[in-house]
mmCIF file of C-alpha atoms in Angstrom:
data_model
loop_
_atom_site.group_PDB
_atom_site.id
_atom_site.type_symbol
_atom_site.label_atom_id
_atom_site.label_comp_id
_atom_site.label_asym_id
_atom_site.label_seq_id
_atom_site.Cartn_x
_atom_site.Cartn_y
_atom_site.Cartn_z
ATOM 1 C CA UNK P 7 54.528 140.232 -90.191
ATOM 2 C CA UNK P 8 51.452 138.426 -88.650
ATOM 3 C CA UNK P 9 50.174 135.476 -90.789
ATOM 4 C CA UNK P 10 46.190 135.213 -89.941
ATOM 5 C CA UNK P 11 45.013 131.615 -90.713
ATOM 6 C CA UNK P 12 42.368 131.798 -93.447
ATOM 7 C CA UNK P 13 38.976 130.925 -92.087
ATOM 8 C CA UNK P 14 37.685 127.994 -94.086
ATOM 9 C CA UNK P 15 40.699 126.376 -92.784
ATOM 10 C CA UNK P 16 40.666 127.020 -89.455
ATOM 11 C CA UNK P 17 36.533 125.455 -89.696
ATOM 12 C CA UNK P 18 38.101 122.554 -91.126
ATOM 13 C CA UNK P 19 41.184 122.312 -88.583
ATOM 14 C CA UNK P 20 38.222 122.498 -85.888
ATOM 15 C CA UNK P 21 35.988 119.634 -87.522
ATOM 16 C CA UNK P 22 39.207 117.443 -87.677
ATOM 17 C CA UNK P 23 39.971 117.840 -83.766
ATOM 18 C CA UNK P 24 36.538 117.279 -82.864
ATOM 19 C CA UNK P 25 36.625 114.155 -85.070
ATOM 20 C CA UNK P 26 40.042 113.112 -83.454
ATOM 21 C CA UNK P 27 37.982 114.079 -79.424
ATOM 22 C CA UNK P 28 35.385 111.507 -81.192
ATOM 23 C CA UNK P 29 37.514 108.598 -81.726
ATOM 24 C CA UNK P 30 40.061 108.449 -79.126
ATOM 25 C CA UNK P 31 36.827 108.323 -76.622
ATOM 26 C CA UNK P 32 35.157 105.548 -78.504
ATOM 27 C CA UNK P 33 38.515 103.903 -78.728
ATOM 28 C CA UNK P 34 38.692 104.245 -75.030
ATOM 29 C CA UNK P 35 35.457 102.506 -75.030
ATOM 30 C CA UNK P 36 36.068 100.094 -77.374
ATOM 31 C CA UNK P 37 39.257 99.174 -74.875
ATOM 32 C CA UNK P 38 37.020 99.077 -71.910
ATOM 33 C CA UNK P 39 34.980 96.768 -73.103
ATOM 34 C CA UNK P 40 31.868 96.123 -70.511
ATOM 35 C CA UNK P 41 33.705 98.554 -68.331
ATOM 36 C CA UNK P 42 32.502 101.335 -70.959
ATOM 37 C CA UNK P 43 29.154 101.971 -72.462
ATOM 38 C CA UNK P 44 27.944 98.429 -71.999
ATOM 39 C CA UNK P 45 27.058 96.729 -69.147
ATOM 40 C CA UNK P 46 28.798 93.843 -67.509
ATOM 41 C CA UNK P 47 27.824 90.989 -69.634
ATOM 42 C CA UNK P 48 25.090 88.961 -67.977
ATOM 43 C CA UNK P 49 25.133 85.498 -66.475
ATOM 44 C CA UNK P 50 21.543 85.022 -64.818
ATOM 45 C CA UNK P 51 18.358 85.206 -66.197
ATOM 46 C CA UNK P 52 17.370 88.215 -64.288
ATOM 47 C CA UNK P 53 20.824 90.335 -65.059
ATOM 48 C CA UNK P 54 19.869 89.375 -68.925
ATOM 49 C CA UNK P 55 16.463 91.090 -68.499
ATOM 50 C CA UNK P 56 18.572 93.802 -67.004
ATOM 51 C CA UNK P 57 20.913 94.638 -70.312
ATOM 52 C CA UNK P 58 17.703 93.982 -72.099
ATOM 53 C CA UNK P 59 16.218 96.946 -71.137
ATOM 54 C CA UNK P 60 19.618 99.123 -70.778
ATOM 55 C CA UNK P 61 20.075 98.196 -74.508
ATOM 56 C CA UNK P 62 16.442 99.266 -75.580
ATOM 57 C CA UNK P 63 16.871 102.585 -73.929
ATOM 58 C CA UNK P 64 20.302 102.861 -75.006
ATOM 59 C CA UNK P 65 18.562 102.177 -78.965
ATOM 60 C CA UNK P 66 16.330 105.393 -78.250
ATOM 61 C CA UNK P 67 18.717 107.863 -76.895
ATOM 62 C CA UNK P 68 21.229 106.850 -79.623
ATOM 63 C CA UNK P 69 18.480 107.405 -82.170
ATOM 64 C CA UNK P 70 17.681 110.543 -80.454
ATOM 65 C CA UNK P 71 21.107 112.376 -80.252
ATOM 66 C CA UNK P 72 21.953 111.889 -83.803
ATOM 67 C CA UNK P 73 18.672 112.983 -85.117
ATOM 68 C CA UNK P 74 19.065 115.957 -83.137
ATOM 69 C CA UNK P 75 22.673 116.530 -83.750
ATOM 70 C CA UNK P 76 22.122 116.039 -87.258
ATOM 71 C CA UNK P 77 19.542 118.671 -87.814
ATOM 72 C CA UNK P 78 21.481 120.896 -85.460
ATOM 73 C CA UNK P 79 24.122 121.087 -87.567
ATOM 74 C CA UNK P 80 21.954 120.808 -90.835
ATOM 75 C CA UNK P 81 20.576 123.858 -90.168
ATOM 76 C CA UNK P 82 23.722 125.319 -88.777
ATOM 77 C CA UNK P 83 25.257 125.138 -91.982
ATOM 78 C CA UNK P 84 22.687 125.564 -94.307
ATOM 79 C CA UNK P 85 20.549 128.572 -92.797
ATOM 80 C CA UNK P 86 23.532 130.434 -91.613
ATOM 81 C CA UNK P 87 23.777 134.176 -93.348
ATOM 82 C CA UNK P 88 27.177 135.873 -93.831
ATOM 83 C CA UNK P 89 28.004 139.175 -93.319
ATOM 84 C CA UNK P 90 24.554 139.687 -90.839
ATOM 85 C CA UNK P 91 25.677 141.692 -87.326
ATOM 86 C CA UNK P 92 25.595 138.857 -85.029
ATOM 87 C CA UNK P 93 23.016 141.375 -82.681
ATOM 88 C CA UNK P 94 20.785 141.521 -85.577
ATOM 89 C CA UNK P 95 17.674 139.067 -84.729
ATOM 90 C CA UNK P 96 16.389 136.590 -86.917
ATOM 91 C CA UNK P 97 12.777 135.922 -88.675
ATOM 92 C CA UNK P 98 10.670 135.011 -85.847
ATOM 93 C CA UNK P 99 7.800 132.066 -87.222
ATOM 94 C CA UNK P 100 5.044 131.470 -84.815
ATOM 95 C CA UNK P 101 2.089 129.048 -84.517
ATOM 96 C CA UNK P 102 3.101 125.895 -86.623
ATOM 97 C CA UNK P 103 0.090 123.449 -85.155
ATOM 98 C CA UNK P 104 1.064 120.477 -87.049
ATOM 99 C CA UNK P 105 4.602 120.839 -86.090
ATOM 100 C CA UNK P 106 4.064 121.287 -82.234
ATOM 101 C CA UNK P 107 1.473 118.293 -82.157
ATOM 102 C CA UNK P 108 4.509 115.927 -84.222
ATOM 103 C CA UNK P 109 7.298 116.915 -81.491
ATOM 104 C CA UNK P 110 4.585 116.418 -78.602
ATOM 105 C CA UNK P 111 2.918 113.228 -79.828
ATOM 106 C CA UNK P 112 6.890 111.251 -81.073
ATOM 107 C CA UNK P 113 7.939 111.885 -77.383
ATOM 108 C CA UNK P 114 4.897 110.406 -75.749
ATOM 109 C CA UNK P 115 5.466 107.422 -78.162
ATOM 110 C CA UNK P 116 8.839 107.095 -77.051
ATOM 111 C CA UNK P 117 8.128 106.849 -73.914
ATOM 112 C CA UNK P 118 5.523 104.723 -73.993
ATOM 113 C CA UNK P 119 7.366 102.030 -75.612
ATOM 114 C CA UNK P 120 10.335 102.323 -73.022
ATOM 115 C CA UNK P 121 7.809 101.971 -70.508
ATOM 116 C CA UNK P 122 5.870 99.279 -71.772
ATOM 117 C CA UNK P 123 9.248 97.196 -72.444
ATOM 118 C CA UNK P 124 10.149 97.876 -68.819
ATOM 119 C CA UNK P 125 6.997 96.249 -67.886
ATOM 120 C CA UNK P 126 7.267 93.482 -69.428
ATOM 121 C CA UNK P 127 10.729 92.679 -68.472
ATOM 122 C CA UNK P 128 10.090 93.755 -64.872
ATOM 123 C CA UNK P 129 8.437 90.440 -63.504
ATOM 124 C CA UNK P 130 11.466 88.636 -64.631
ATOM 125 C CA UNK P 131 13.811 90.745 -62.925
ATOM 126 C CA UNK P 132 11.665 91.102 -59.705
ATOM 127 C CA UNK P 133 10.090 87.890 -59.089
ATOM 128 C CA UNK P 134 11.867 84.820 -57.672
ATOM 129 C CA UNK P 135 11.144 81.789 -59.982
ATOM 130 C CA UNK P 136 9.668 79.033 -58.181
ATOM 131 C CA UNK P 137 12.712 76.566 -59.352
ATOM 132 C CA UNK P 138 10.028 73.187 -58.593
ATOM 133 C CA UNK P 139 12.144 70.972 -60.148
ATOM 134 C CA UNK P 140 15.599 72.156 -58.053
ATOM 135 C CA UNK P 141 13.247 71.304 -55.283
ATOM 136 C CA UNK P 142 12.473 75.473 -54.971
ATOM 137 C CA UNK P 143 14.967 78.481 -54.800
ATOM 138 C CA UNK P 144 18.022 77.826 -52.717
ATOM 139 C CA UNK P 145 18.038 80.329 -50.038
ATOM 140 C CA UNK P 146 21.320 81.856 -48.751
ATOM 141 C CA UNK P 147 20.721 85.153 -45.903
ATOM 142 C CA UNK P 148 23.096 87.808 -46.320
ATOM 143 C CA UNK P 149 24.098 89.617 -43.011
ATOM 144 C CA UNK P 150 25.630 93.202 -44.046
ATOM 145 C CA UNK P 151 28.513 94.733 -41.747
ATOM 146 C CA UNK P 152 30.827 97.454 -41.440
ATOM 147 C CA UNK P 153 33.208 96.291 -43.361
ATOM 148 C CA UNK P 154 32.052 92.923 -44.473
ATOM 149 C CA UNK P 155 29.343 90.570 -45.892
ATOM 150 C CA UNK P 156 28.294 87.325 -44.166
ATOM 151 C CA UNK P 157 26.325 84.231 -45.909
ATOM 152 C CA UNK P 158 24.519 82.169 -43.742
ATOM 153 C CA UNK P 159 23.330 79.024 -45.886
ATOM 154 C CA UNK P 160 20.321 76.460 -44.943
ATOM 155 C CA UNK P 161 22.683 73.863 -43.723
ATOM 156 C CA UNK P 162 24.018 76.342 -40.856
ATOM 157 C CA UNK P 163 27.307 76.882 -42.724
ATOM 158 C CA UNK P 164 28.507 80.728 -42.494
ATOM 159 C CA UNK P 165 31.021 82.435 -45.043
ATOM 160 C CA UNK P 166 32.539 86.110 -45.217
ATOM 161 C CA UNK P 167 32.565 87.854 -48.467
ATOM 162 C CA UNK P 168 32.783 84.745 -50.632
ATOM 163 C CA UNK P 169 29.454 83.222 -51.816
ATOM 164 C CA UNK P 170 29.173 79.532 -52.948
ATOM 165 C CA UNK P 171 26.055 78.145 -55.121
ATOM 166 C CA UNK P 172 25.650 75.675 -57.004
ATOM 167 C CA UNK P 173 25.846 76.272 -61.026
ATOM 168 C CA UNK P 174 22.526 76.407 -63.065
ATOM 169 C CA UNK P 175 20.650 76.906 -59.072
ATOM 170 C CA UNK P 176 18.315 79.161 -58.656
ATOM 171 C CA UNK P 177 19.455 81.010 -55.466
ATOM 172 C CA UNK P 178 17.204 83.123 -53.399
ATOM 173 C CA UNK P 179 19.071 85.829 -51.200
ATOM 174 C CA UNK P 180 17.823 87.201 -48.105
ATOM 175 C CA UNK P 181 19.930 90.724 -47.303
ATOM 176 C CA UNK P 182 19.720 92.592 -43.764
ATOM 177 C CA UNK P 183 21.936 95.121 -42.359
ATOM 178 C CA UNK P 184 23.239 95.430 -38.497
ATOM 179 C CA UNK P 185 24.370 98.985 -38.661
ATOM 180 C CA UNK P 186 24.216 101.311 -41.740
ATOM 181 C CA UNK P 187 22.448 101.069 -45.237
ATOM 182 C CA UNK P 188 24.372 99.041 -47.843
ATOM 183 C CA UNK P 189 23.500 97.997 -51.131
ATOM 184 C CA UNK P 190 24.006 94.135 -52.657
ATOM 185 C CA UNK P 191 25.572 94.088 -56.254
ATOM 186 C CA UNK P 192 26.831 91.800 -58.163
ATOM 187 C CA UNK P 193 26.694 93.222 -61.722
ATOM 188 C CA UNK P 194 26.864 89.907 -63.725
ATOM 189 C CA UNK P 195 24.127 88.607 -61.988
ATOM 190 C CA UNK P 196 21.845 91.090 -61.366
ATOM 191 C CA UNK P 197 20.723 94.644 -60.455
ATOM 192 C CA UNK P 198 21.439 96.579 -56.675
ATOM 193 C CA UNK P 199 19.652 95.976 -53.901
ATOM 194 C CA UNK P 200 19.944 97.959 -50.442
ATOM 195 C CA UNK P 201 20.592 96.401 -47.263
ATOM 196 C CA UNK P 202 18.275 98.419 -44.627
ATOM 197 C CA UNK P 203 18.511 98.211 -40.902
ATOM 198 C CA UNK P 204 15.325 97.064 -39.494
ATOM 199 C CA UNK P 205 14.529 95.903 -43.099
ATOM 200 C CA UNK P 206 14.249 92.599 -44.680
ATOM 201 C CA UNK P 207 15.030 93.156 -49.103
ATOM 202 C CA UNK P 208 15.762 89.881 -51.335
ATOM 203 C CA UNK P 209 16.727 89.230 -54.627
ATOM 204 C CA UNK P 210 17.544 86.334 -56.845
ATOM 205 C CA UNK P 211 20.085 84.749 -59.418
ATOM 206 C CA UNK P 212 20.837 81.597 -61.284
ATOM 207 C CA UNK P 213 24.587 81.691 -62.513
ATOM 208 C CA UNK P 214 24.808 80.070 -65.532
ATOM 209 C CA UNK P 215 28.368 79.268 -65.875
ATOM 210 C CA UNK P 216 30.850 78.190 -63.440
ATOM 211 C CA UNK P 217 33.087 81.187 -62.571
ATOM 212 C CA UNK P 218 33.621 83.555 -59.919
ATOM 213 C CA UNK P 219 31.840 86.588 -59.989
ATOM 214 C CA UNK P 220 32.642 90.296 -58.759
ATOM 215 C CA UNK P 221 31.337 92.924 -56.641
ATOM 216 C CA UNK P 222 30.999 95.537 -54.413
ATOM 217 C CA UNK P 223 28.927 97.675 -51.703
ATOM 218 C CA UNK P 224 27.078 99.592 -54.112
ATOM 219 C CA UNK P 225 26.132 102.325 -51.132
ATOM 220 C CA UNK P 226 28.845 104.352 -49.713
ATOM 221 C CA UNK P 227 29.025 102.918 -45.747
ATOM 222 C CA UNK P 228 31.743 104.672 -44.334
ATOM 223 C CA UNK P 229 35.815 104.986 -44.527
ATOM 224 C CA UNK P 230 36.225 101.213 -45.338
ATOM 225 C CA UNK P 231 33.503 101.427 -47.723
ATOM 226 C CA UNK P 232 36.029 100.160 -50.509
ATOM 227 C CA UNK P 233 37.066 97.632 -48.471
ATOM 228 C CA UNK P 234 33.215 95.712 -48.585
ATOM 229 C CA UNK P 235 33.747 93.576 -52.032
ATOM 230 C CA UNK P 236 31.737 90.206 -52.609
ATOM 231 C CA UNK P 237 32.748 87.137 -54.770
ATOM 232 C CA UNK P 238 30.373 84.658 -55.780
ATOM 233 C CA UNK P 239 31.764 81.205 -56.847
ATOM 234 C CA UNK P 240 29.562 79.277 -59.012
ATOM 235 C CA UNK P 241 30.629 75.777 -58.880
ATOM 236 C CA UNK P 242 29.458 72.452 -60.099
ATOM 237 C CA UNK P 243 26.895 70.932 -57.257
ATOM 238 C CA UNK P 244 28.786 68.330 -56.167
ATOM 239 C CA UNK P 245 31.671 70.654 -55.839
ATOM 240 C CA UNK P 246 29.528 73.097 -53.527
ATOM 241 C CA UNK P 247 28.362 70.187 -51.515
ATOM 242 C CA UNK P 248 32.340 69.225 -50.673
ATOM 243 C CA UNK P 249 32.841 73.096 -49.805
ATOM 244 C CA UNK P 250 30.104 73.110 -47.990
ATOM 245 C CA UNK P 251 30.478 70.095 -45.647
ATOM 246 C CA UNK P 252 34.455 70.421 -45.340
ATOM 247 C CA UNK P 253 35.658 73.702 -46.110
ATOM 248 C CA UNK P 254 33.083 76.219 -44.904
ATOM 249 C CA UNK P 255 33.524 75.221 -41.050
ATOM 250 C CA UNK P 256 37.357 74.639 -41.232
ATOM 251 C CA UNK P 257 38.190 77.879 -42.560
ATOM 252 C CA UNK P 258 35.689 79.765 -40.938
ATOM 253 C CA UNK P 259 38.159 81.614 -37.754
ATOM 254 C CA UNK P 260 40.791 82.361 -40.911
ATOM 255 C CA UNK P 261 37.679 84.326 -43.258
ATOM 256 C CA UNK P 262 36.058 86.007 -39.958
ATOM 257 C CA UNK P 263 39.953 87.392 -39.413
ATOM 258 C CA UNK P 264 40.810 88.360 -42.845
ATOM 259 C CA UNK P 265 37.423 89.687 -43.806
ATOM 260 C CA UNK P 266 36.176 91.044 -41.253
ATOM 261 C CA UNK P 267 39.911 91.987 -38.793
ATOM 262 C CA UNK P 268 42.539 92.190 -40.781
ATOM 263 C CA UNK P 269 40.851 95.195 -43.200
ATOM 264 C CA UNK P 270 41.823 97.592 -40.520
ATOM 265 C CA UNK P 271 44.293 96.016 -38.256
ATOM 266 C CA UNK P 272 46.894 94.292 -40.993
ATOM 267 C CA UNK P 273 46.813 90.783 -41.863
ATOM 268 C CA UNK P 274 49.460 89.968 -39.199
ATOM 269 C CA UNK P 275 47.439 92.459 -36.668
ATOM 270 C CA UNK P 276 50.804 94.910 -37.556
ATOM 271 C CA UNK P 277 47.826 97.837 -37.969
ATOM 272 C CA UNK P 278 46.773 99.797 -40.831
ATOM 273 C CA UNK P 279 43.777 101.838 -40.967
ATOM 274 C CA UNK P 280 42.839 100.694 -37.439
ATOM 275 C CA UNK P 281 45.634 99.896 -34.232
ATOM 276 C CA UNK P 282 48.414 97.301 -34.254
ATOM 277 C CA UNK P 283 46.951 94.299 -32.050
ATOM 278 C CA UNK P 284 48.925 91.366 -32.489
ATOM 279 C CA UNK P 285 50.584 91.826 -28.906
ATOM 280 C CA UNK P 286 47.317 92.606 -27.392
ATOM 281 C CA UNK P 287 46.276 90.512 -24.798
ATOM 282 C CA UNK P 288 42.347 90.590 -25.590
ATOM 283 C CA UNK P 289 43.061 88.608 -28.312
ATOM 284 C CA UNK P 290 43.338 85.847 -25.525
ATOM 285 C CA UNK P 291 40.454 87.098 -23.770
ATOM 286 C CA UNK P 292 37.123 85.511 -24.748
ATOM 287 C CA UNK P 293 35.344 87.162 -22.925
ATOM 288 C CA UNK P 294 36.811 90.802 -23.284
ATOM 289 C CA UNK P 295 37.044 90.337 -27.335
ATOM 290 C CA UNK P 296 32.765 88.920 -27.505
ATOM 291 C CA UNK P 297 32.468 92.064 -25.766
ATOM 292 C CA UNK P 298 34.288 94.030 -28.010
ATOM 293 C CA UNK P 299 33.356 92.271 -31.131
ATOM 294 C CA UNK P 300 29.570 93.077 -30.255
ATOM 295 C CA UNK P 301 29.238 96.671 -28.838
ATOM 296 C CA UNK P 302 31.947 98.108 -30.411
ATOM 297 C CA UNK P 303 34.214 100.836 -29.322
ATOM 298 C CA UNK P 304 34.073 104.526 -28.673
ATOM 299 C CA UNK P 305 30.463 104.837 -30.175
ATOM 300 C CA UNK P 306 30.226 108.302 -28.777
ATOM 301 C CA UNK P 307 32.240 111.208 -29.249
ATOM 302 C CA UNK P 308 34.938 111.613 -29.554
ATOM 303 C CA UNK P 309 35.234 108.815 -31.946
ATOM 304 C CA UNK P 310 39.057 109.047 -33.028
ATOM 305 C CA UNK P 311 39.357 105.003 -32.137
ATOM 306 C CA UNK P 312 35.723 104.299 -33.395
ATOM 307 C CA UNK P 313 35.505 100.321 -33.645
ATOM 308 C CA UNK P 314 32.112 99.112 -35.572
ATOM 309 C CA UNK P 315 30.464 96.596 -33.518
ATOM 310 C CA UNK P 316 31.294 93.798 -36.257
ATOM 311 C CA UNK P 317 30.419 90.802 -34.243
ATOM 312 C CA UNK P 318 26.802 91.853 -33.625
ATOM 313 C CA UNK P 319 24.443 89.038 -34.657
ATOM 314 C CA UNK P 320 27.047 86.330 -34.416
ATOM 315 C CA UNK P 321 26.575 82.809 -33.539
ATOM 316 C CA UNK P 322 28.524 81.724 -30.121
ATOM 317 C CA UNK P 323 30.632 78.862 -32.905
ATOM 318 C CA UNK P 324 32.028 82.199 -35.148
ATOM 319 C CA UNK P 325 32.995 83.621 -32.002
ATOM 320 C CA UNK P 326 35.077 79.899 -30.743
ATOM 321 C CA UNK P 327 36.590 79.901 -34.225
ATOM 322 C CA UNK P 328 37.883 83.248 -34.641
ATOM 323 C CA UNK P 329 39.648 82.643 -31.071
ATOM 324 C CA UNK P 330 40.971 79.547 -31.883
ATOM 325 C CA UNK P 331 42.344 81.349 -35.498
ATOM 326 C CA UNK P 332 43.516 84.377 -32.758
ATOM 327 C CA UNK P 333 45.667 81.834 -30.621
ATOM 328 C CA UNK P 334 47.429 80.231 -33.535
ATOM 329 C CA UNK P 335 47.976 82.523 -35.862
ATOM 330 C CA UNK P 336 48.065 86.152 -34.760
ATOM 331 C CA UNK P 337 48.058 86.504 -31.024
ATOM 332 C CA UNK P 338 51.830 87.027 -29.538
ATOM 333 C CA UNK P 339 50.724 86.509 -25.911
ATOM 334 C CA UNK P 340 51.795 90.274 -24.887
ATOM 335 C CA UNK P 341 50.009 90.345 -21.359
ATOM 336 C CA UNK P 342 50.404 94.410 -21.917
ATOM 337 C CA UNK P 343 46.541 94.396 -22.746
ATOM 338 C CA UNK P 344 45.104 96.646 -25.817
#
């Protein structure tokens, strides 16, 4: 004997499960935190201006889908008929003027104020404050590279994919590209901005907290695309100054090998995405590995060995220090060649 489920109670056994769906996403949410719904919370002026306007948008559509759901299913319920074929057409109404000029007119209104908000918060997103007491912006260029990103700061001083500033600084960023288009994000401090051969973009922040602060390529660049994360440290500025006059040169050979090298070929040069070259003897070749370092390898195909040129724009002092990093650390004198 078949038991059919009666059908008030299968409506209701629906209703629950959707209601269930509802709050095991929101819970998932709730768990992500900024990773969710929201975006990551803001530490610069600019990124504030940012969530600003997400949330005012975010106020609208809310607003939006639940007056629409509810009259959805207000009318859903209420106007339904029982026991009409479900071919049978219903009571067609036409030319309701007043009606058609409310849901034209409440749109344009919404949009209006969205746009008029974004206006207003644009300027402080866009512009670079003029910072006259800090003695103007600090200004840091930013050198994009398959698979890396390079920092060049006033005093000379060069960094791979770790940016230091001083806390509570504003800091004016200059961004270029040598090869491919990229794309500049660091989501606590501000929106994306593309790196563009032949192209000069900028941007600006002002960290407002000590911290380190996360990101990524935010443009897909090619195989080691994943590979391209940033970190900027906001420190105190007498702790930046230190870094700056001690740190940035000493280390710089050991960041150009495991930012920019060691991504492909292993952080001993065992190989990984790219050829094992810890026994090759280029790595003792200055002149052979500028060469390399600058034009690349197998540009043309077939390109099964392809080698970005990843020292292009270099200064001759990044190429001395990676060398000196090579002959410590990684090079195992093989006079085989590679």
């Amino acid at each position: 004997m078949h038991l059919r489920m009666p059908l008030p109670v299968r409506r209701k056994l629906l209703v629950l499960a959707l209601l269930v769906g509802a709050a095991l996403a929101f819970a998932a949410v709730a768990y992500a935190g900024n990773g969710g719904f929201a975006p990551e919370t803001p530490h610069s002026p600019n990124a504030e201006r940012i969530n600003n306007t997400y949330k005012w948008i975010a106020i609208y559509a809310a607003a939006i889908l639940l007056l629409v759901e509810a009259a959805l299913l207000t009318f859903v319920i209420r106007y339904r008929r029982r026991g009409r074929p479900r071919t049978t057409e219903g009571p067609q109404i036409h030319a309701h003027t007043r009606l058609e000029l409310i849901w034209t007119v409440i749109p344009v209104l919404i949009l209006a104020a969205i746009l008029g908000f974004v206006f207003y918060e644009l300027p402080g997103i866009k512009d670079v404050p003029a910072a006259k007491a800090q003695g103007g912006p600090l200004l840091i260029r930013i050198d994009a590279h398959q698979f890396y990103w390079q920092f060049t700061y006033p005093s000379g001083a060069i960094s791979i994919d770790a940016l230091h500033v001083p806390v509570h600084r504003v800091v004016q960023v200059d961004i270029y590209s040598h090869d491919v288009d990229h794309s500049w994000w660091i989501p606590e401090l501000g929106g994306k901005f593309d790196a563009i051969p032949g192209r000069q973009t900028h941007t600006w922040f002002q960290a407002d907290a000590p911290g380190t602060y996360r990101g990524r390529c935010g443009e897909f660049c090619g195989a080691l695309h994943a590979e391209m994360r940033a970190r900027v440290f906001a420190e105190s500025p007498g702790a930046y100054r230190s870094w700056l006059s001690t740190q940035a040169a000493r280390n710089l050979g050991r960041n150009e090998w495991i930012g920019v090298c060691a991504k492909c070929h292993g952080l001993k040069g065992e190989g990984g995405y790219g050829p094992a070259i810890a026994t090759s003897a280029l790595l003792v070749q200055p002149q052979g590995l500028h060469t390399l370092l600058v034009n690349g390898q197998n540009r043309i195909a077939p390109t099964s060995s392809y080698m970005p040129p990843v020292g292009r724009g270099w200064a001759p002092r990044q190429f001395a220090a990676l060398e000196l990093y090579l002959r410590r650390n990684i090079a195992k004198g093989s006079p085989s060649g590679g």
